[in-house]
Amino acid sequence: MLLNDSLNFYCIKLLVFWYSNQMACVRWRNSTSSAFHIGNGTKQGGVLSPYLFTYYVRDIISSIVNCGVGCHVGEYCMNLFAYADNMVLLAPAWSAMQKMLTILKIVCTKCDFVINTQKTVCMVVNPKCSSKSLCVSFPQFALDQKLEFVTSFKYLGHVFVNNMSDSVDIEKEMRNILHDVTC
């Protein structure tokens, strides 16, 4: 990808050497493990890591964002929230979500990404007025396997619930505050 964007060949060679010759060890309490080779990946906390990761996933992000499918707010299409490797897709209908998942699968295959379907879930947000609900059950979404439907999920430390209530998240934060005060 870096070569395709005409980045300096010698800079790329340096990055390849640097990342293919990484060594690490694990320190726990007063013990340190033997050094071992790290075959791939960016360094957690490394200065270049966010840039390189963003560079690597940009095709995935732009494919979803530019597909035109999603929840429209005014003139803007809101269909993807992404922070590092945590992504949330938003769609107003089952068919729109399946279309985005299909695009995601195609682009991930092209980029040699593996989607962890064990950590991938689906949630249908219930309308405030249940009489406005057109459907109460939906076919399962498919990537390499069927995805689980949930009534809540955690994203970047916050709990999202299908009834759009924030009481679960607020209660969690209150417990954390009380725990901090009592300690």
PDB file of C-alpha atoms in Angstrom:
ATOM      1  CA  MET A   1       0.000   0.000   0.000  1.00  0.00           C
ATOM      2  CA  LEU A   2       2.838   2.377   0.796  1.00  0.00           C
ATOM      3  CA  LEU A   3       4.530   1.563  -2.521  1.00  0.00           C
ATOM      4  CA  ASN A   4       1.284   2.229  -4.401  1.00  0.00           C
ATOM      5  CA  ASP A   5       1.181   5.731  -2.890  1.00  0.00           C
ATOM      6  CA  SER A   6       4.742   6.488  -4.029  1.00  0.00           C
ATOM      7  CA  LEU A   7       6.228   6.707  -0.550  1.00  0.00           C
ATOM      8  CA  ASN A   8      10.019   6.796  -0.686  1.00  0.00           C
ATOM      9  CA  PHE A   9      11.307   3.272  -1.360  1.00  0.00           C
ATOM     10  CA  TYR A  10      14.098   3.566   1.235  1.00  0.00           C
ATOM     11  CA  CYS A  11      11.639   4.671   3.932  1.00  0.00           C
ATOM     12  CA  ILE A  12       9.537   1.615   3.164  1.00  0.00           C
ATOM     13  CA  LYS A  13      12.601  -0.652   3.329  1.00  0.00           C
ATOM     14  CA  LEU A  14      13.465   0.837   6.724  1.00  0.00           C
ATOM     15  CA  LEU A  15       9.926   0.215   8.018  1.00  0.00           C
ATOM     16  CA  VAL A  16       9.957  -3.363   6.674  1.00  0.00           C
ATOM     17  CA  PHE A  17      13.296  -4.071   8.362  1.00  0.00           C
ATOM     18  CA  TRP A  18      12.209  -2.400  11.586  1.00  0.00           C
ATOM     19  CA  TYR A  19       8.870  -4.230  11.862  1.00  0.00           C
ATOM     20  CA  SER A  20      10.136  -7.623  10.679  1.00  0.00           C
ATOM     21  CA  ASN A  21      12.971  -7.641  13.238  1.00  0.00           C
ATOM     22  CA  GLN A  22      11.011  -6.768  16.365  1.00  0.00           C
ATOM     23  CA  MET A  23      11.845  -8.529  19.599  1.00  0.00           C
ATOM     24  CA  ALA A  24       9.959  -8.354  22.884  1.00  0.00           C
ATOM     25  CA  CYS A  25       9.884  -9.820  26.348  1.00  0.00           C
ATOM     26  CA  VAL A  26       7.249  -9.954  29.049  1.00  0.00           C
ATOM     27  CA  ARG A  27       7.877  -8.401  32.447  1.00  0.00           C
ATOM     28  CA  TRP A  28       5.667  -9.445  35.331  1.00  0.00           C
ATOM     29  CA  ARG A  29       6.455  -8.314  38.840  1.00  0.00           C
ATOM     30  CA  ASN A  30      10.181  -9.070  39.317  1.00  0.00           C
ATOM     31  CA  SER A  31      10.501 -11.579  36.466  1.00  0.00           C
ATOM     32  CA  THR A  32      11.328 -11.028  32.803  1.00  0.00           C
ATOM     33  CA  SER A  33      10.831 -13.627  30.086  1.00  0.00           C
ATOM     34  CA  SER A  34      13.332 -14.497  27.400  1.00  0.00           C
ATOM     35  CA  ALA A  35      13.194 -12.335  24.287  1.00  0.00           C
ATOM     36  CA  PHE A  36      10.971 -13.583  21.459  1.00  0.00           C
ATOM     37  CA  HIS A  37      10.376 -12.526  17.866  1.00  0.00           C
ATOM     38  CA  ILE A  38       7.228 -10.574  16.923  1.00  0.00           C
ATOM     39  CA  GLY A  39       6.300 -11.561  13.394  1.00  0.00           C
ATOM     40  CA  ASN A  40       3.802  -8.848  12.524  1.00  0.00           C
ATOM     41  CA  GLY A  41       1.853  -5.884  13.823  1.00  0.00           C
ATOM     42  CA  THR A  42       2.592  -2.378  14.897  1.00  0.00           C
ATOM     43  CA  LYS A  43       4.004  -1.504  18.288  1.00  0.00           C
ATOM     44  CA  GLN A  44       1.374  -0.662  20.883  1.00  0.00           C
ATOM     45  CA  GLY A  45       2.056   2.911  21.964  1.00  0.00           C
ATOM     46  CA  GLY A  46       4.483   3.453  19.081  1.00  0.00           C
ATOM     47  CA  VAL A  47       4.503   6.891  17.458  1.00  0.00           C
ATOM     48  CA  LEU A  48       3.954   5.464  13.972  1.00  0.00           C
ATOM     49  CA  SER A  49       1.366   2.861  14.987  1.00  0.00           C
ATOM     50  CA  PRO A  50      -1.801   5.014  14.683  1.00  0.00           C
ATOM     51  CA  TYR A  51      -0.649   6.356  11.312  1.00  0.00           C
ATOM     52  CA  LEU A  52       0.233   2.932   9.920  1.00  0.00           C
ATOM     53  CA  PHE A  53      -2.967   1.334  11.216  1.00  0.00           C
ATOM     54  CA  THR A  54      -5.120   4.141   9.800  1.00  0.00           C
ATOM     55  CA  TYR A  55      -3.263   3.853   6.529  1.00  0.00           C
ATOM     56  CA  TYR A  56      -3.950   0.126   6.453  1.00  0.00           C
ATOM     57  CA  VAL A  57      -7.709   0.365   7.185  1.00  0.00           C
ATOM     58  CA  ARG A  58      -8.439   3.457   5.086  1.00  0.00           C
ATOM     59  CA  ASP A  59      -9.743   1.396   2.144  1.00  0.00           C
ATOM     60  CA  ILE A  60     -12.178  -0.385   4.452  1.00  0.00           C
ATOM     61  CA  ILE A  61     -13.361   2.870   6.022  1.00  0.00           C
ATOM     62  CA  SER A  62     -13.688   4.749   2.726  1.00  0.00           C
ATOM     63  CA  SER A  63     -15.537   1.842   1.058  1.00  0.00           C
ATOM     64  CA  ILE A  64     -18.178   1.832   3.785  1.00  0.00           C
ATOM     65  CA  VAL A  65     -18.396   5.613   4.179  1.00  0.00           C
ATOM     66  CA  ASN A  66     -18.679   6.220   0.425  1.00  0.00           C
ATOM     67  CA  CYS A  67     -21.229   3.481  -0.322  1.00  0.00           C
ATOM     68  CA  GLY A  68     -24.079   5.943   0.346  1.00  0.00           C
ATOM     69  CA  VAL A  69     -25.996   3.440   2.481  1.00  0.00           C
ATOM     70  CA  GLY A  70     -26.685   4.259   6.104  1.00  0.00           C
ATOM     71  CA  CYS A  71     -28.540   6.629   8.374  1.00  0.00           C
ATOM     72  CA  HIS A  72     -28.889  10.080   6.834  1.00  0.00           C
ATOM     73  CA  VAL A  73     -28.824  13.121   9.096  1.00  0.00           C
ATOM     74  CA  GLY A  74     -29.525  16.132   6.903  1.00  0.00           C
ATOM     75  CA  GLU A  75     -27.131  15.900   3.982  1.00  0.00           C
ATOM     76  CA  TYR A  76     -24.703  13.594   5.826  1.00  0.00           C
ATOM     77  CA  CYS A  77     -24.675   9.805   5.672  1.00  0.00           C
ATOM     78  CA  MET A  78     -23.756   8.443   9.103  1.00  0.00           C
ATOM     79  CA  ASN A  79     -22.913   4.790   8.589  1.00  0.00           C
ATOM     80  CA  LEU A  80     -19.614   4.133  10.375  1.00  0.00           C
ATOM     81  CA  PHE A  81     -18.065   5.090  13.684  1.00  0.00           C
ATOM     82  CA  ALA A  82     -14.464   3.942  13.955  1.00  0.00           C
ATOM     83  CA  TYR A  83     -11.785   4.235  16.586  1.00  0.00           C
ATOM     84  CA  ALA A  84      -8.714   2.095  15.908  1.00  0.00           C
ATOM     85  CA  ASP A  85      -9.991  -1.424  15.257  1.00  0.00           C
ATOM     86  CA  ASN A  86     -13.362  -0.819  16.951  1.00  0.00           C
ATOM     87  CA  MET A  87     -16.007  -0.134  14.320  1.00  0.00           C
ATOM     88  CA  VAL A  88     -19.777   0.317  14.459  1.00  0.00           C
ATOM     89  CA  LEU A  89     -21.911   0.206  11.306  1.00  0.00           C
ATOM     90  CA  LEU A  90     -25.273   2.027  11.291  1.00  0.00           C
ATOM     91  CA  ALA A  91     -28.124   1.333   8.886  1.00  0.00           C
ATOM     92  CA  PRO A  92     -31.840   2.179   8.813  1.00  0.00           C
ATOM     93  CA  ALA A  93     -32.887  -1.230   7.432  1.00  0.00           C
ATOM     94  CA  TRP A  94     -31.811  -4.870   7.375  1.00  0.00           C
ATOM     95  CA  SER A  95     -31.025  -4.789   3.621  1.00  0.00           C
ATOM     96  CA  ALA A  96     -28.842  -1.682   4.040  1.00  0.00           C
ATOM     97  CA  MET A  97     -26.845  -3.348   6.830  1.00  0.00           C
ATOM     98  CA  GLN A  98     -26.385  -6.542   4.818  1.00  0.00           C
ATOM     99  CA  LYS A  99     -25.149  -4.454   1.872  1.00  0.00           C
ATOM    100  CA  MET A 100     -22.541  -2.753   4.097  1.00  0.00           C
ATOM    101  CA  LEU A 101     -21.489  -6.120   5.554  1.00  0.00           C
ATOM    102  CA  THR A 102     -21.052  -7.478   2.035  1.00  0.00           C
ATOM    103  CA  ILE A 103     -18.889  -4.466   1.108  1.00  0.00           C
ATOM    104  CA  LEU A 104     -16.918  -4.947   4.337  1.00  0.00           C
ATOM    105  CA  LYS A 105     -16.295  -8.621   3.540  1.00  0.00           C
ATOM    106  CA  ILE A 106     -15.145  -7.876  -0.034  1.00  0.00           C
ATOM    107  CA  VAL A 107     -12.730  -5.122   1.040  1.00  0.00           C
ATOM    108  CA  CYS A 108     -11.397  -7.143   3.994  1.00  0.00           C
ATOM    109  CA  THR A 109     -10.735 -10.105   1.702  1.00  0.00           C
ATOM    110  CA  LYS A 110      -8.904  -7.809  -0.734  1.00  0.00           C
ATOM    111  CA  CYS A 111      -6.799  -6.311   2.100  1.00  0.00           C
ATOM    112  CA  ASP A 112      -6.191  -9.729   3.693  1.00  0.00           C
ATOM    113  CA  PHE A 113      -8.056  -8.788   6.897  1.00  0.00           C
ATOM    114  CA  VAL A 114      -9.861 -11.391   8.976  1.00  0.00           C
ATOM    115  CA  ILE A 115     -13.087 -10.278  10.645  1.00  0.00           C
ATOM    116  CA  ASN A 116     -13.447 -11.737  14.126  1.00  0.00           C
ATOM    117  CA  THR A 117     -17.065 -12.909  13.962  1.00  0.00           C
ATOM    118  CA  GLN A 118     -16.831 -13.997  17.618  1.00  0.00           C
ATOM    119  CA  LYS A 119     -16.587 -10.307  18.580  1.00  0.00           C
ATOM    120  CA  THR A 120     -18.989  -9.031  15.887  1.00  0.00           C
ATOM    121  CA  VAL A 121     -22.589  -8.539  17.009  1.00  0.00           C
ATOM    122  CA  CYS A 122     -25.771  -6.961  15.672  1.00  0.00           C
ATOM    123  CA  MET A 123     -28.283  -4.836  17.539  1.00  0.00           C
ATOM    124  CA  VAL A 124     -31.655  -3.513  16.396  1.00  0.00           C
ATOM    125  CA  VAL A 125     -32.585  -0.224  18.077  1.00  0.00           C
ATOM    126  CA  ASN A 126     -36.198  -0.271  19.187  1.00  0.00           C
ATOM    127  CA  PRO A 127     -38.324   2.797  18.363  1.00  0.00           C
ATOM    128  CA  LYS A 128     -39.641   4.788  21.333  1.00  0.00           C
ATOM    129  CA  CYS A 129     -43.198   3.973  20.270  1.00  0.00           C
ATOM    130  CA  SER A 130     -43.559   0.203  19.757  1.00  0.00           C
ATOM    131  CA  SER A 131     -46.528   0.704  17.411  1.00  0.00           C
ATOM    132  CA  LYS A 132     -44.067   2.214  14.897  1.00  0.00           C
ATOM    133  CA  SER A 133     -42.079  -1.011  14.762  1.00  0.00           C
ATOM    134  CA  LEU A 134     -42.558  -2.682  11.390  1.00  0.00           C
ATOM    135  CA  CYS A 135     -40.798  -5.911  12.266  1.00  0.00           C
ATOM    136  CA  VAL A 136     -39.758  -7.550  15.526  1.00  0.00           C
ATOM    137  CA  SER A 137     -37.507 -10.273  14.126  1.00  0.00           C
ATOM    138  CA  PHE A 138     -34.924 -10.124  11.389  1.00  0.00           C
ATOM    139  CA  PRO A 139     -32.975 -12.663   9.369  1.00  0.00           C
ATOM    140  CA  GLN A 140     -29.468 -13.150  10.702  1.00  0.00           C
ATOM    141  CA  PHE A 141     -26.695 -11.209   9.034  1.00  0.00           C
ATOM    142  CA  ALA A 142     -24.006 -13.213   7.310  1.00  0.00           C
ATOM    143  CA  LEU A 143     -20.292 -12.704   6.926  1.00  0.00           C
ATOM    144  CA  ASP A 144     -18.372 -15.981   7.002  1.00  0.00           C
ATOM    145  CA  GLN A 145     -20.931 -17.182   9.510  1.00  0.00           C
ATOM    146  CA  LYS A 146     -24.164 -15.872  10.998  1.00  0.00           C
ATOM    147  CA  LEU A 147     -23.817 -12.996  13.448  1.00  0.00           C
ATOM    148  CA  GLU A 148     -25.396 -12.915  16.898  1.00  0.00           C
ATOM    149  CA  PHE A 149     -28.147 -10.407  17.753  1.00  0.00           C
ATOM    150  CA  VAL A 150     -27.763  -8.694  21.147  1.00  0.00           C
ATOM    151  CA  THR A 151     -29.828  -6.249  23.198  1.00  0.00           C
ATOM    152  CA  SER A 152     -26.743  -4.345  24.380  1.00  0.00           C
ATOM    153  CA  PHE A 153     -23.045  -4.042  23.617  1.00  0.00           C
ATOM    154  CA  LYS A 154     -20.014  -2.192  24.910  1.00  0.00           C
ATOM    155  CA  TYR A 155     -18.190   0.261  22.616  1.00  0.00           C
ATOM    156  CA  LEU A 156     -15.152   2.177  23.839  1.00  0.00           C
ATOM    157  CA  GLY A 157     -16.178   1.596  27.440  1.00  0.00           C
ATOM    158  CA  HIS A 158     -19.804   2.724  27.033  1.00  0.00           C
ATOM    159  CA  VAL A 159     -22.821   0.418  27.117  1.00  0.00           C
ATOM    160  CA  PHE A 160     -25.315   0.841  24.280  1.00  0.00           C
ATOM    161  CA  VAL A 161     -28.772  -0.670  24.810  1.00  0.00           C
ATOM    162  CA  ASN A 162     -31.415  -1.345  22.162  1.00  0.00           C
ATOM    163  CA  ASN A 163     -34.024   0.808  23.966  1.00  0.00           C
ATOM    164  CA  MET A 164     -31.600   3.785  23.803  1.00  0.00           C
ATOM    165  CA  SER A 165     -31.621   4.109  27.590  1.00  0.00           C
ATOM    166  CA  ASP A 166     -28.374   5.235  29.152  1.00  0.00           C
ATOM    167  CA  SER A 167     -29.268   3.979  32.648  1.00  0.00           C
ATOM    168  CA  VAL A 168     -26.984   0.904  32.379  1.00  0.00           C
ATOM    169  CA  ASP A 169     -24.035   3.130  31.475  1.00  0.00           C
ATOM    170  CA  ILE A 170     -24.863   5.669  34.197  1.00  0.00           C
ATOM    171  CA  GLU A 171     -25.222   2.927  36.837  1.00  0.00           C
ATOM    172  CA  LYS A 172     -21.851   1.469  35.785  1.00  0.00           C
ATOM    173  CA  GLU A 173     -20.190   4.875  36.161  1.00  0.00           C
ATOM    174  CA  MET A 174     -21.862   5.442  39.539  1.00  0.00           C
ATOM    175  CA  ARG A 175     -20.542   2.059  40.766  1.00  0.00           C
ATOM    176  CA  ASN A 176     -17.051   3.058  39.587  1.00  0.00           C
ATOM    177  CA  ILE A 177     -17.274   6.368  41.459  1.00  0.00           C
ATOM    178  CA  LEU A 178     -18.511   4.668  44.631  1.00  0.00           C
ATOM    179  CA  HIS A 179     -15.733   2.059  44.331  1.00  0.00           C
ATOM    180  CA  ASP A 180     -13.112   4.831  43.964  1.00  0.00           C
ATOM    181  CA  VAL A 181     -14.504   6.749  46.957  1.00  0.00           C
ATOM    182  CA  THR A 182     -14.544   3.685  49.246  1.00  0.00           C
ATOM    183  CA  CYS A 183     -11.004   2.598  48.319  1.00  0.00           C
TER     184      CYS A 183
END
